[in-house]
Coordinates of C-alpha atoms in Angstrom, one line a residue:
Chain E
X159 CA 18.0 -31.2 -36.5
X160 CA 17.5 -30.0 -32.8
X161 CA 19.7 -32.1 -30.4
X162 CA 17.8 -33.6 -27.7
X163 CA 19.5 -31.6 -24.8
X164 CA 17.8 -28.4 -26.5
X165 CA 14.4 -30.1 -25.3
X166 CA 12.9 -28.8 -22.0
X167 CA 9.6 -30.4 -22.3
X168 CA 8.6 -33.1 -24.6
X169 CA 4.9 -33.9 -25.0
X170 CA 4.1 -37.6 -26.1
X171 CA 0.5 -38.5 -27.5
X172 CA -1.4 -36.4 -24.9
X173 CA -5.1 -37.1 -24.6
X174 CA -7.4 -34.8 -22.2
X175 CA -10.7 -34.9 -21.3
X176 CA -13.1 -32.9 -19.5
X177 CA -15.6 -35.4 -18.3
X178 CA -16.8 -37.4 -21.3
X179 CA -15.5 -34.5 -23.7
X180 CA -12.4 -35.2 -25.3
X181 CA -10.8 -31.7 -25.5
X182 CA -7.2 -32.5 -26.7
X183 CA -6.1 -36.0 -29.0
X184 CA -3.0 -37.2 -29.3
X185 CA -0.9 -34.0 -29.2
X186 CA 2.7 -34.5 -29.3
X187 CA 5.2 -31.5 -29.5
X188 CA 8.7 -30.3 -28.4
X189 CA 9.3 -27.1 -26.1
X190 CA 12.8 -26.1 -27.0
X191 CA 15.3 -24.1 -24.7
X192 CA 15.9 -20.3 -25.2
X193 CA 13.0 -20.0 -27.5
X194 CA 9.8 -18.8 -27.4
X195 CA 7.1 -21.4 -28.8
X196 CA 3.9 -19.6 -29.7
X197 CA 0.3 -21.7 -29.6
X198 CA -2.1 -20.3 -32.3
X199 CA -5.6 -21.1 -33.1
X200 CA -9.0 -20.4 -32.9
X201 CA -10.7 -20.0 -29.7
X202 CA -11.8 -23.6 -28.0
X203 CA -9.1 -25.4 -30.0
X204 CA -7.6 -26.5 -26.7
X205 CA -4.5 -24.1 -26.6
X206 CA -4.9 -22.8 -23.4
X207 CA -5.9 -26.4 -22.1
X208 CA -2.7 -27.6 -23.3
X209 CA -0.7 -24.8 -22.0
X210 CA -2.3 -25.7 -18.4
X211 CA -1.4 -29.3 -18.8
X212 CA 2.2 -28.2 -19.0
X213 CA 2.3 -27.2 -15.1
X214 CA -0.6 -29.6 -14.1
X215 CA -3.2 -26.5 -13.4
X216 CA -5.7 -28.6 -14.7
X217 CA -5.7 -30.7 -12.0
X218 CA -7.7 -28.2 -10.0
X219 CA -11.0 -28.7 -12.3
X220 CA -12.6 -31.6 -11.0
X221 CA -13.5 -34.4 -13.5
X222 CA -10.5 -33.9 -15.6
X223 CA -8.3 -37.0 -16.9
X224 CA -5.0 -37.0 -18.6
X225 CA -3.6 -39.7 -21.1
X226 CA 0.2 -39.8 -22.5
X227 CA 3.3 -38.2 -21.1
X228 CA 4.4 -34.7 -20.7
X229 CA 8.3 -35.4 -20.1
X230 CA 10.1 -32.5 -18.3
X231 CA 13.8 -33.1 -17.4
X232 CA 13.6 -36.8 -18.2
X233 CA 10.5 -37.5 -16.2
X234 CA 6.9 -37.7 -16.9
X235 CA 4.8 -35.2 -14.8
X236 CA 1.8 -37.5 -14.7
X237 CA 3.8 -40.1 -13.0
X238 CA 2.1 -41.2 -9.6
X239 CA 5.0 -40.0 -7.4
X240 CA 5.2 -36.5 -9.2
X241 CA 3.8 -33.6 -6.8
X242 CA 1.7 -31.1 -8.8
X243 CA 2.7 -28.4 -6.2
X244 CA 6.6 -29.3 -7.1
X245 CA 6.0 -28.9 -10.7
X246 CA 4.1 -25.5 -10.6
X247 CA 7.0 -24.2 -8.6
X248 CA 9.1 -25.0 -11.5
X249 CA 7.3 -24.2 -14.2
X250 CA 5.9 -20.6 -13.8
X251 CA 2.7 -19.3 -15.2
X252 CA 1.3 -15.9 -16.3
X253 CA -2.5 -15.6 -17.1
X254 CA -4.9 -13.9 -19.3
X255 CA -6.3 -11.3 -17.0
X256 CA -3.6 -9.6 -14.7
X257 CA -4.2 -11.2 -11.5
X258 CA -2.0 -9.4 -8.6
X259 CA -3.0 -10.2 -5.2
X260 CA -4.6 -7.7 -2.9
X261 CA -1.3 -7.0 -1.3
X262 CA 1.7 -4.6 -1.4
X263 CA 3.5 -4.7 -5.0
X264 CA 6.7 -6.0 -2.6
X265 CA 4.5 -8.9 -1.2
X266 CA 3.4 -9.8 -4.3
X267 CA 6.6 -10.7 -5.7
X268 CA 7.8 -11.8 -2.4
X269 CA 4.8 -14.5 -2.4
X270 CA 6.5 -17.3 -3.9
X271 CA 9.6 -17.0 -2.5
X272 CA 8.2 -16.8 1.0
X273 CA 6.5 -20.3 0.0
X274 CA 9.9 -21.6 -0.4
X275 CA 10.6 -20.8 3.0
X276 CA 12.6 -17.6 2.4
X277 CA 12.4 -15.3 5.5
X278 CA 15.4 -13.6 5.5
X279 CA 14.9 -9.9 4.6
X280 CA 18.0 -9.3 2.8
X281 CA 17.4 -12.2 0.5
X282 CA 14.1 -11.3 -0.2
X283 CA 14.8 -7.8 -0.8
X284 CA 17.5 -8.7 -3.3
X285 CA 15.1 -11.2 -5.0
X286 CA 12.1 -8.9 -5.6
X287 CA 14.3 -6.2 -7.0
X288 CA 15.9 -8.6 -9.3
X289 CA 12.8 -10.0 -10.5
X290 CA 11.2 -6.5 -10.8
X291 CA 14.1 -5.7 -12.9
X292 CA 13.8 -8.7 -14.9
X293 CA 10.2 -7.9 -15.6
X294 CA 11.0 -4.4 -16.8
X295 CA 8.9 -2.5 -14.3
X296 CA 11.6 -1.9 -11.4
X297 CA 11.7 1.8 -12.5
X298 CA 8.1 2.4 -12.2
X299 CA 7.6 0.9 -8.9
X300 CA 10.9 1.4 -7.1
X301 CA 9.5 4.1 -5.0
X302 CA 6.1 2.5 -4.1
X303 CA 7.0 -0.9 -3.1
X304 CA 4.3 -0.7 -0.1
X305 CA 1.7 0.6 -2.2
X306 CA -1.3 -1.7 -3.2
X307 CA -0.8 -3.6 -6.4
X308 CA -4.3 -2.9 -7.4
X309 CA -3.2 0.8 -7.9
X310 CA -1.0 0.0 -10.9
X311 CA -2.4 0.0 -14.5
X312 CA -3.5 -3.2 -16.2
X313 CA -0.2 -3.3 -18.2
X314 CA 1.8 -2.7 -15.1
X315 CA -0.1 -5.4 -13.2
X316 CA 0.6 -7.7 -15.8
X317 CA 4.3 -7.1 -15.9
X318 CA 4.4 -7.4 -11.9
X319 CA 2.7 -10.7 -12.6
X320 CA 5.6 -12.0 -14.5
X321 CA 8.1 -10.4 -11.9
X322 CA 6.0 -12.6 -9.4
X323 CA 6.5 -15.8 -11.6
X324 CA 10.2 -14.7 -12.3
X325 CA 10.7 -14.6 -8.7
X326 CA 10.3 -18.3 -8.1
X327 CA 13.5 -18.8 -10.7
X328 CA 11.3 -21.3 -12.7
X329 CA 12.6 -23.4 -15.4
X330 CA 9.8 -22.6 -17.8
X331 CA 7.4 -19.8 -18.1
X332 CA 3.9 -20.3 -19.6
X333 CA 1.8 -17.1 -20.7
X334 CA -2.0 -17.7 -21.3
X335 CA -2.7 -14.6 -23.8
X336 CA -0.8 -12.4 -21.4
X337 CA -1.9 -9.2 -23.4
X338 CA -5.6 -9.7 -24.5
X339 CA -6.7 -7.5 -21.6
X340 CA -4.0 -4.7 -22.4
X341 CA -3.8 -1.7 -24.6
X342 CA -1.5 -1.6 -27.8
X343 CA 1.1 0.1 -25.8
X344 CA 1.2 -2.0 -22.7
X345 CA 1.1 -5.2 -25.0
X346 CA 4.1 -3.8 -27.0
X347 CA 6.1 -3.5 -23.7
X348 CA 5.0 -7.2 -22.7
X349 CA 6.3 -8.5 -26.0
X350 CA 9.6 -6.7 -25.8
X351 CA 10.0 -8.0 -22.4
X352 CA 9.4 -11.6 -23.9
X353 CA 11.9 -11.3 -26.1
X354 CA 14.4 -10.6 -23.4
X355 CA 13.4 -13.2 -21.3
X356 CA 14.1 -16.0 -23.8
X357 CA 17.4 -15.9 -23.1
X358 CA 17.1 -17.1 -19.6
X359 CA 13.6 -19.0 -19.7
X360 CA 12.1 -21.0 -22.3
X361 CA 8.8 -19.1 -22.8
X362 CA 5.4 -20.7 -24.2
X363 CA 3.1 -18.1 -25.1
X364 CA -0.8 -18.5 -26.0
X365 CA -2.1 -15.8 -28.4
X366 CA -5.2 -15.5 -30.5
X367 CA -3.0 -12.9 -32.3
X368 CA -1.1 -14.2 -35.2
X369 CA 0.8 -10.9 -35.7
X370 CA 1.9 -11.1 -31.8
X371 CA 2.9 -14.9 -32.6
X372 CA 4.8 -13.9 -35.8
X373 CA 6.6 -11.0 -34.2
X374 CA 7.8 -12.6 -30.7
X375 CA 8.1 -16.5 -31.4
X376 CA 10.9 -18.9 -32.8
X377 CA 8.4 -21.7 -33.1
X378 CA 4.7 -21.9 -33.6
X379 CA 2.3 -24.7 -33.3
X380 CA -1.1 -24.4 -34.7
X381 CA -4.0 -26.1 -33.0
X382 CA -7.7 -26.8 -34.2
X383 CA -10.2 -28.9 -32.8
X384 CA -8.2 -30.4 -30.0
X385 CA -5.4 -31.5 -32.4
X386 CA -2.2 -30.0 -33.0
X387 CA -2.1 -29.7 -36.6
X388 CA 1.5 -28.3 -37.7
X389 CA 4.6 -27.1 -35.8
X390 CA 7.4 -25.4 -36.9
X391 CA 9.9 -22.6 -37.2
X392 CA 7.4 -19.8 -37.0
X393 CA 8.5 -17.8 -40.1
X394 CA 8.1 -21.0 -42.2
X395 CA 4.9 -21.9 -40.9
X396 CA 3.6 -18.4 -41.6
X397 CA 5.1 -18.3 -45.3
X398 CA 5.0 -21.7 -46.2
X399 CA 2.3 -23.8 -44.4
X400 CA 2.2 -27.4 -45.1
X401 CA -1.1 -28.3 -44.2
X402 CA -4.2 -26.8 -45.6
X403 CA -6.3 -25.8 -42.1
X404 CA -3.2 -24.2 -41.5
X405 CA -3.2 -21.9 -44.2
X406 CA -6.7 -21.3 -44.2
X407 CA -6.5 -20.1 -40.5
X408 CA -3.4 -17.9 -41.0
X409 CA -4.9 -16.2 -44.4
X410 CA -8.0 -15.3 -42.0
X411 CA -10.5 -17.8 -43.8
X412 CA -11.6 -19.2 -40.4
X413 CA -11.1 -18.0 -36.7
Chain V
X92 CA -35.7 -5.8 13.4
X93 CA -33.8 -2.4 13.0
X94 CA -30.9 -3.7 10.7
X95 CA -33.5 -5.6 8.4
X96 CA -35.8 -2.0 8.0
X97 CA -33.0 0.1 7.3
X98 CA -31.7 -2.3 4.7
X99 CA -34.9 -2.2 3.0
X100 CA -34.7 1.7 3.2
X101 CA -31.4 1.4 1.2
X102 CA -32.9 -0.6 -1.6
X103 CA -36.1 1.7 -1.8
X104 CA -34.1 4.5 -2.2
X105 CA -32.0 2.8 -4.8
X106 CA -35.0 1.8 -6.5
X107 CA -36.4 5.4 -6.8
X108 CA -33.0 6.6 -7.7
X109 CA -32.9 4.4 -10.6
X110 CA -36.5 5.5 -11.5
X111 CA -35.3 9.0 -11.8
X112 CA -32.8 8.3 -14.2
X113 CA -35.0 6.4 -16.3
X114 CA -37.5 9.2 -16.7
X115 CA -34.5 11.5 -17.4
X116 CA -33.7 9.6 -20.4
X117 CA -37.4 9.4 -21.7
X118 CA -38.4 13.0 -20.8
X119 CA -40.3 13.3 -24.5
X120 CA -42.5 10.5 -23.6
X121 CA -45.2 12.2 -21.5
X122 CA -47.4 9.2 -20.7
X123 CA -44.3 7.0 -20.0
X124 CA -43.1 9.3 -17.1
X125 CA -46.7 9.3 -15.8
X126 CA -46.4 5.5 -15.9
X127 CA -43.0 5.8 -14.1
X128 CA -44.5 8.1 -11.7
X129 CA -46.8 5.6 -10.0
X130 CA -44.1 3.1 -9.0
X131 CA -41.7 5.6 -7.8
X132 CA -44.5 7.2 -5.4
X133 CA -45.3 3.9 -4.3
X134 CA -41.8 3.0 -3.0
X135 CA -41.2 6.5 -1.7
X136 CA -44.5 5.8 0.5
X137 CA -43.6 2.4 1.7
X138 CA -40.0 3.6 2.3
X139 CA -41.3 6.9 4.2
X140 CA -44.0 4.5 6.0
X141 CA -41.2 2.4 7.3
X142 CA -39.2 5.1 8.4
X143 CA -41.9 6.7 10.2
X144 CA -43.1 3.5 12.0
X145 CA -39.6 3.1 13.4
X146 CA -39.1 6.7 14.6
X147 CA -42.6 6.1 16.4
X148 CA -41.0 3.0 18.0
X149 CA -37.7 5.0 19.2
X150 CA -39.7 7.7 20.2
X151 CA -41.9 5.6 22.6
X152 CA -39.0 3.3 23.7
X153 CA -37.2 6.4 24.8
X154 CA -40.0 8.4 26.1
X155 CA -41.1 5.4 28.2
X156 CA -37.6 4.4 29.3
X157 CA -35.9 7.7 30.1
X158 CA -38.6 8.4 32.7
X159 CA -36.9 5.8 35.3
X160 CA -34.1 8.3 35.6
X161 CA -36.5 10.7 37.1
X162 CA -36.9 8.4 39.9
X163 CA -33.7 6.2 40.0
X164 CA -30.3 7.8 39.7
X165 CA -28.4 6.5 36.4
X166 CA -25.2 5.5 38.4
X167 CA -27.1 3.3 40.6
X168 CA -29.2 1.8 37.7
X169 CA -26.7 1.1 35.7
X170 CA -24.2 -0.3 38.3
X171 CA -26.3 -1.6 41.1
X172 CA -25.8 -5.0 41.5
X173 CA -29.4 -5.6 43.1
X174 CA -32.4 -6.1 40.8
X175 CA -35.5 -6.2 43.2
X176 CA -38.0 -4.7 41.2
X177 CA -41.2 -5.7 43.1
X178 CA -39.7 -5.4 46.8
X179 CA -40.9 -2.3 49.1
X180 CA -38.7 -0.4 48.2
X181 CA -37.6 -1.7 45.1
X182 CA -34.0 -1.9 43.8
X183 CA -33.6 -1.2 40.3
X184 CA -29.8 -2.4 39.5
X185 CA -29.2 -4.0 36.2
X186 CA -25.5 -4.6 36.3
X187 CA -26.4 -8.3 36.8
X188 CA -28.5 -8.5 33.7
X189 CA -25.8 -6.6 31.6
X190 CA -23.4 -9.2 32.8
X191 CA -25.7 -12.0 32.2
X192 CA -26.7 -10.6 28.4
X193 CA -22.6 -10.3 27.9
X194 CA -21.4 -13.4 29.5
X195 CA -23.9 -15.7 27.5
X196 CA -23.0 -13.8 24.2
X197 CA -19.5 -14.1 24.7
X198 CA -19.5 -17.9 25.6
X199 CA -21.8 -18.5 22.8
X200 CA -19.5 -16.7 20.4
X201 CA -16.5 -18.7 21.9
X202 CA -18.7 -21.8 20.6
X203 CA -20.1 -20.4 17.5
X204 CA -17.3 -18.6 15.8
X205 CA -14.8 -22.0 15.3
X206 CA -17.6 -24.0 14.4
X207 CA -19.5 -21.6 12.0
X208 CA -16.2 -20.3 10.4
X209 CA -14.9 -23.9 10.4
X210 CA -17.8 -25.0 8.7
X211 CA -17.7 -22.3 5.9
X212 CA -14.1 -23.1 5.3
X213 CA -15.2 -26.6 5.0
X214 CA -17.6 -25.8 2.2
X215 CA -15.7 -23.6 0.4
X216 CA -12.4 -25.3 0.2
X217 CA -12.7 -29.0 1.1
X218 CA -16.1 -30.3 0.5
X219 CA -17.1 -31.8 -2.8
X220 CA -20.1 -30.4 -4.5
X221 CA -22.4 -33.3 -3.6
X222 CA -21.4 -33.1 0.1
X223 CA -21.5 -29.2 -0.2
X224 CA -25.3 -29.4 -1.1
X225 CA -26.3 -31.3 1.5
X226 CA -24.2 -29.6 4.1
X227 CA -25.5 -26.2 2.9
X228 CA -29.0 -27.6 3.1
X229 CA -28.6 -28.8 6.7
X230 CA -27.2 -25.5 8.0
X231 CA -30.1 -23.7 6.2
X232 CA -32.3 -26.3 8.0
X233 CA -30.9 -25.4 11.3
X234 CA -31.3 -21.8 10.5
X235 CA -35.1 -22.4 10.2
X236 CA -35.5 -23.9 13.7
X237 CA -37.8 -21.7 16.0
X238 CA -35.9 -20.3 18.7
X239 CA -38.7 -21.9 21.1
X240 CA -37.8 -25.1 19.8
X241 CA -34.5 -25.1 20.6
X242 CA -34.8 -23.5 23.9
X243 CA -37.2 -26.5 24.7
X244 CA -34.3 -28.7 23.6
X245 CA -32.0 -26.9 26.0
X246 CA -34.5 -27.2 28.7
X247 CA -35.4 -31.2 28.2
X248 CA -32.0 -32.3 27.0
X249 CA -29.3 -30.3 27.5
X250 CA -30.0 -29.0 30.8
X251 CA -30.6 -32.3 32.7
X252 CA -28.0 -34.1 31.0
X253 CA -25.6 -31.4 32.2
X254 CA -26.5 -31.4 35.8
X255 CA -26.1 -35.4 35.6
X256 CA -22.9 -35.4 34.1
X257 CA -21.1 -32.5 35.6
X258 CA -22.9 -32.8 38.9
X259 CA -23.8 -28.9 39.1
X260 CA -26.8 -27.4 41.0
X261 CA -28.9 -26.4 38.1
X262 CA -28.4 -27.4 34.3
X263 CA -29.9 -23.9 33.6
X264 CA -26.9 -21.8 33.4
X265 CA -24.6 -19.8 31.3
X266 CA -23.1 -22.9 29.7
X267 CA -26.2 -24.4 28.3
X268 CA -27.7 -21.4 27.5
X269 CA -24.4 -20.4 25.5
X270 CA -24.8 -24.0 23.8
X271 CA -28.3 -23.2 22.4
X272 CA -27.5 -19.8 21.2
X273 CA -24.6 -20.9 19.7
X274 CA -26.5 -23.5 17.7
X275 CA -28.7 -20.4 16.8
X276 CA -25.6 -18.3 15.6
X277 CA -23.8 -20.9 13.4
X278 CA -26.0 -20.5 10.6
X279 CA -25.6 -16.8 10.3
X280 CA -21.8 -17.1 10.7
X281 CA -21.4 -19.8 8.3
X282 CA -23.6 -18.3 5.6
X283 CA -22.2 -15.0 5.5
X284 CA -18.7 -16.0 6.1
X285 CA -19.1 -18.6 2.9
X286 CA -20.5 -15.7 0.9
X287 CA -17.3 -13.5 1.9
X288 CA -15.2 -16.6 1.1
X289 CA -17.0 -17.0 -2.3
X290 CA -16.5 -13.7 -3.3
X291 CA -12.5 -13.8 -3.4
X292 CA -11.5 -13.7 -6.7
X293 CA -11.0 -17.0 -8.3
X294 CA -8.0 -15.4 -10.1
X295 CA -6.2 -14.7 -7.1
X296 CA -6.5 -18.3 -5.9
X297 CA -5.5 -19.6 -9.3
X298 CA -2.5 -17.3 -9.3
X299 CA -1.4 -18.7 -5.9
X300 CA -1.7 -22.4 -6.9
X301 CA 0.3 -21.5 -10.0
X302 CA 3.0 -20.3 -7.6
X303 CA 3.2 -23.7 -6.2
X304 CA 1.4 -23.3 -3.0
X305 CA -0.6 -25.7 -1.6
X306 CA -4.1 -25.7 -0.7
X307 CA -3.6 -24.8 3.0
X308 CA -1.2 -22.1 1.8
X309 CA -3.8 -20.6 -0.6
X310 CA -6.2 -20.8 1.8
X311 CA -4.2 -19.1 4.8
X312 CA -2.4 -16.4 2.9
X313 CA -5.0 -15.6 -0.1
X314 CA -8.5 -16.8 0.6
X315 CA -9.0 -16.2 4.2
X316 CA -7.3 -12.6 4.2
X317 CA -9.5 -11.9 1.2
X318 CA -12.6 -12.9 3.0
X319 CA -11.6 -11.5 6.6
X320 CA -13.8 -8.5 6.8
X321 CA -16.8 -10.5 5.5
X322 CA -15.8 -13.2 8.2
X323 CA -15.9 -9.9 10.9
X324 CA -19.4 -9.1 9.7
X325 CA -20.4 -12.6 10.1
X326 CA -19.1 -12.9 13.5
X327 CA -20.4 -9.8 14.8
X328 CA -23.9 -10.2 13.2
X329 CA -23.9 -13.7 14.8
X330 CA -23.1 -12.0 18.1
X331 CA -25.8 -9.5 17.8
X332 CA -28.4 -12.3 17.0
X333 CA -27.3 -14.1 20.5
X334 CA -27.5 -10.7 22.5
X335 CA -31.0 -10.1 21.2
X336 CA -32.4 -13.5 21.5
X337 CA -35.0 -14.0 23.9
X338 CA -36.8 -17.3 24.3
X339 CA -34.0 -19.3 24.5
X340 CA -32.1 -17.2 27.6
X341 CA -35.8 -17.1 28.9
X342 CA -36.0 -20.9 28.8
X343 CA -32.6 -21.8 29.5
X344 CA -30.4 -19.2 31.1
X345 CA -32.2 -20.0 34.8
X346 CA -33.3 -16.6 35.2
X347 CA -31.2 -15.9 38.4
X348 CA -30.6 -12.0 38.6
X349 CA -27.1 -12.5 39.8
X350 CA -23.7 -11.7 38.9
X351 CA -22.1 -15.0 38.2
X352 CA -19.4 -16.3 39.8
X353 CA -18.9 -19.4 37.5
X354 CA -19.7 -20.5 34.1
X355 CA -22.2 -22.9 35.5
X356 CA -24.2 -20.4 37.5
X357 CA -27.8 -19.0 36.5
X358 CA -28.1 -15.6 34.8
X359 CA -30.9 -13.1 33.7
X360 CA -30.1 -11.8 30.3
X361 CA -32.0 -8.6 29.7
X362 CA -34.2 -9.9 27.3
X363 CA -35.2 -12.4 29.4
X364 CA -35.9 -10.3 32.4
X365 CA -38.0 -8.0 29.8
X366 CA -40.2 -10.9 28.8
X367 CA -40.7 -12.5 32.0
X368 CA -41.6 -9.3 34.0
X369 CA -43.6 -7.0 31.4
X370 CA -46.7 -8.9 32.0
X371 CA -46.6 -8.5 36.1
X372 CA -45.6 -4.9 35.8
X373 CA -48.2 -2.1 36.3
X374 CA -48.6 0.1 33.3
X375 CA -46.9 3.4 34.0
X376 CA -45.1 2.3 37.1
X377 CA -41.4 2.3 38.2
X378 CA -40.9 -1.2 37.2
X379 CA -42.5 -0.7 33.7
X380 CA -40.1 2.3 33.1
X381 CA -36.8 0.2 34.1
X382 CA -37.9 -2.5 31.7
X383 CA -38.1 0.1 28.9
X384 CA -34.9 1.5 30.1
X385 CA -33.4 -2.3 29.9
X386 CA -34.7 -2.0 26.2
X387 CA -32.7 0.9 25.7
X388 CA -29.7 -0.5 26.8
X389 CA -30.6 -3.8 24.8
X390 CA -31.4 -1.7 21.8
X391 CA -27.8 0.4 21.8
X392 CA -25.8 -2.6 22.3
X393 CA -27.3 -4.4 19.3
X394 CA -26.9 -1.0 17.4
X395 CA -23.2 -0.7 18.3
X396 CA -22.9 -4.5 16.9
X397 CA -24.8 -3.5 13.6
X398 CA -23.0 -0.3 13.1
X399 CA -19.3 -2.0 13.6
X400 CA -20.6 -4.8 11.3
X401 CA -21.6 -2.2 8.4
X402 CA -18.6 -0.5 8.9
X403 CA -16.6 -3.6 8.3
X404 CA -18.2 -4.8 5.5
X405 CA -18.3 -1.1 3.9
X406 CA -14.5 -1.4 4.0
X407 CA -14.4 -4.9 2.7
X408 CA -16.8 -3.4 -0.5
X409 CA -14.4 -0.6 -1.1
X410 CA -11.6 -2.9 -1.3
X411 CA -13.3 -5.2 -3.5
X412 CA -14.1 -2.4 -6.0
X413 CA -10.8 -1.0 -6.2
X414 CA -9.8 -4.5 -7.8
X415 CA -11.1 -3.1 -11.2
Chain Y
X97 CA 15.1 -24.3 -2.4
X98 CA 12.9 -26.5 -0.3
X99 CA 14.3 -29.0 2.0
X100 CA 12.8 -32.3 2.6
X101 CA 12.5 -31.3 6.4
X102 CA 10.4 -28.3 5.6
X103 CA 8.5 -30.0 3.1
X104 CA 7.2 -32.5 5.5
X105 CA 6.4 -29.8 8.2
X106 CA 4.4 -28.0 5.3
X107 CA 2.4 -31.2 4.5
X108 CA 1.8 -31.9 8.2
X109 CA 0.4 -28.2 9.3
X110 CA -2.1 -28.9 6.0
X111 CA -3.3 -32.2 7.1
X112 CA -3.5 -31.1 10.8
X113 CA -5.7 -27.8 9.8
X114 CA -7.6 -29.6 7.1
X115 CA -8.3 -32.2 9.9
X116 CA -9.3 -29.4 12.4
X117 CA -11.8 -27.9 9.7
X118 CA -13.6 -31.2 9.0
X119 CA -13.9 -31.9 12.9
X120 CA -15.6 -28.7 13.2
X121 CA -17.9 -29.2 10.1
X122 CA -18.7 -32.5 11.2
X123 CA -19.5 -31.3 14.6
X124 CA -22.0 -28.9 13.1
X125 CA -23.5 -31.5 11.0
X126 CA -23.8 -34.2 14.0
X127 CA -25.4 -31.3 16.2
X128 CA -28.0 -31.0 13.6
X129 CA -28.5 -34.6 13.0
X130 CA -29.3 -35.4 16.7
X131 CA -31.4 -32.2 17.0
X132 CA -33.6 -33.9 14.1
X133 CA -33.4 -37.2 15.7
X134 CA -34.4 -36.1 19.3
X135 CA -37.5 -34.7 17.6
X136 CA -38.4 -37.5 15.5
X137 CA -38.2 -40.0 18.2
X138 CA -39.8 -38.0 20.8
X139 CA -42.7 -37.6 18.2
X140 CA -42.8 -41.2 17.6
X141 CA -42.7 -41.8 21.4
X142 CA -45.9 -39.3 21.8
X143 CA -48.0 -41.6 19.1
X144 CA -46.9 -44.6 20.5
X145 CA -44.8 -45.6 17.5
X146 CA -42.3 -47.1 19.8
X147 CA -39.8 -49.2 17.9
X148 CA -39.3 -52.6 18.7
X149 CA -36.4 -53.7 21.1

């Protein structure tokens, strides 16, 4: 059994609506410390929607509604007195398509710290270098920090986006299909990076690629039609699924 | 008139280029080629006709206008302060007219830029979908008001009100003309700025929010910098419209060919001068040529505005393309 | 991390800036509204469709 202190985010009976459409029903699961949690499932099953609920990114879409609780550090993220801006500072996010700002590499990484009011050049330098090293891109860009981030390749851009998220010193890192726009080599570099990051950050990764989930994650949750069907240790889930739907999905009978 | 035409040319030439590629890919089918040739020549003819007409207009303008410099020295024409075209001997100094044009253009931009850009920002950041639809429709309605109608409004409402409230000698002055010009420039500035704001990739805004930026931080650090060249283009096109506008300045600027000493003085901007005097100027006389020369000055000024706008928006497009 | 002071300052900046933007957009809409109203009213007067006092 896992001790409660190992749980970073506890989701209880989460329902989510886009207007009248119920996109998620009754999802409950735990995100644990020092682990990679993978969310898998066919397209439209609600896994990305669920991920975006963990840092309140869905607040930006008008006409959505949330019921249930997402407890982070003992506090429900959807309580009235919680400011979503504060949540997003503490829970970082990396998107499907690399989306660096049309600014220099340095300014991309420094964007978050500057929002936090860090103006001191030395401290910014330190933070940028540390984040780029953590995201395993420092060696490639150390001589071109003033160049536009858009001059990097897709895989480099994605690692830069990870560095940008890490510069905020987040408590959790959310990744929404971070390799779906990348080639196999860039993908394996990101996967190595995810492995390395889990020592310091709990990672939640959405992927449509089951092999990827099997390679990088410790726990896997299978989503289908807006419900969380099954969750457990990745190896166990892929070898001995408890539910029939899970088995059908991982054996490729639908998807 | 000029920018619209040249834009049309670009579209034409790109169309005929597209036709070329198609005919290359279907070289074996002779009939198809003939069918494709017809529209191609049609567009070519249309494009060259409009080019030809433009060239003829330019030649005419410059031939009629440059003739004045045979009789009046260019320095005293451009820098002379006295515009007495019907005196004997006449004086053709257009400095007062240039100052008139520049003053109403600058002051109207001062009013129109914050209002126009502010409205664009409101539409793209703050307005809900319903409000947005209504405000956009309203701004487009503003664009469709004929300039003579706005000039009428300036004469009948703004000028008398200003005269009474501020106790100035005449309500037909720089400020009231600028206000009316600003009303005309706002739709241009708003709609082009809003397009530019809309063209900023949503991904970048999302990334900014995900890093814990507030709406204001995202707007000021990502949205506005990303749209800056588009907003610059919008502002310059708006100014160019104010510079070339005739009816409003003819009706509301007061028409005094003097160098103004305050914002509440009457002025006679260049287009107003041409429109008011061309009917009385004897064909082929000095006055007639002088008015054409004013037309050249006006043309060059608007051309510069449009070139700057094109330059800015080209840079913007290249930056956009490199996001791939 | 962010202090409460700078947080309050940021919220205030945002409120003021958005207030200004709303004001500018409002001015444009009011201008348009009064132009339309002006023409509508003077048109009515011309056709003796004077509204009762």
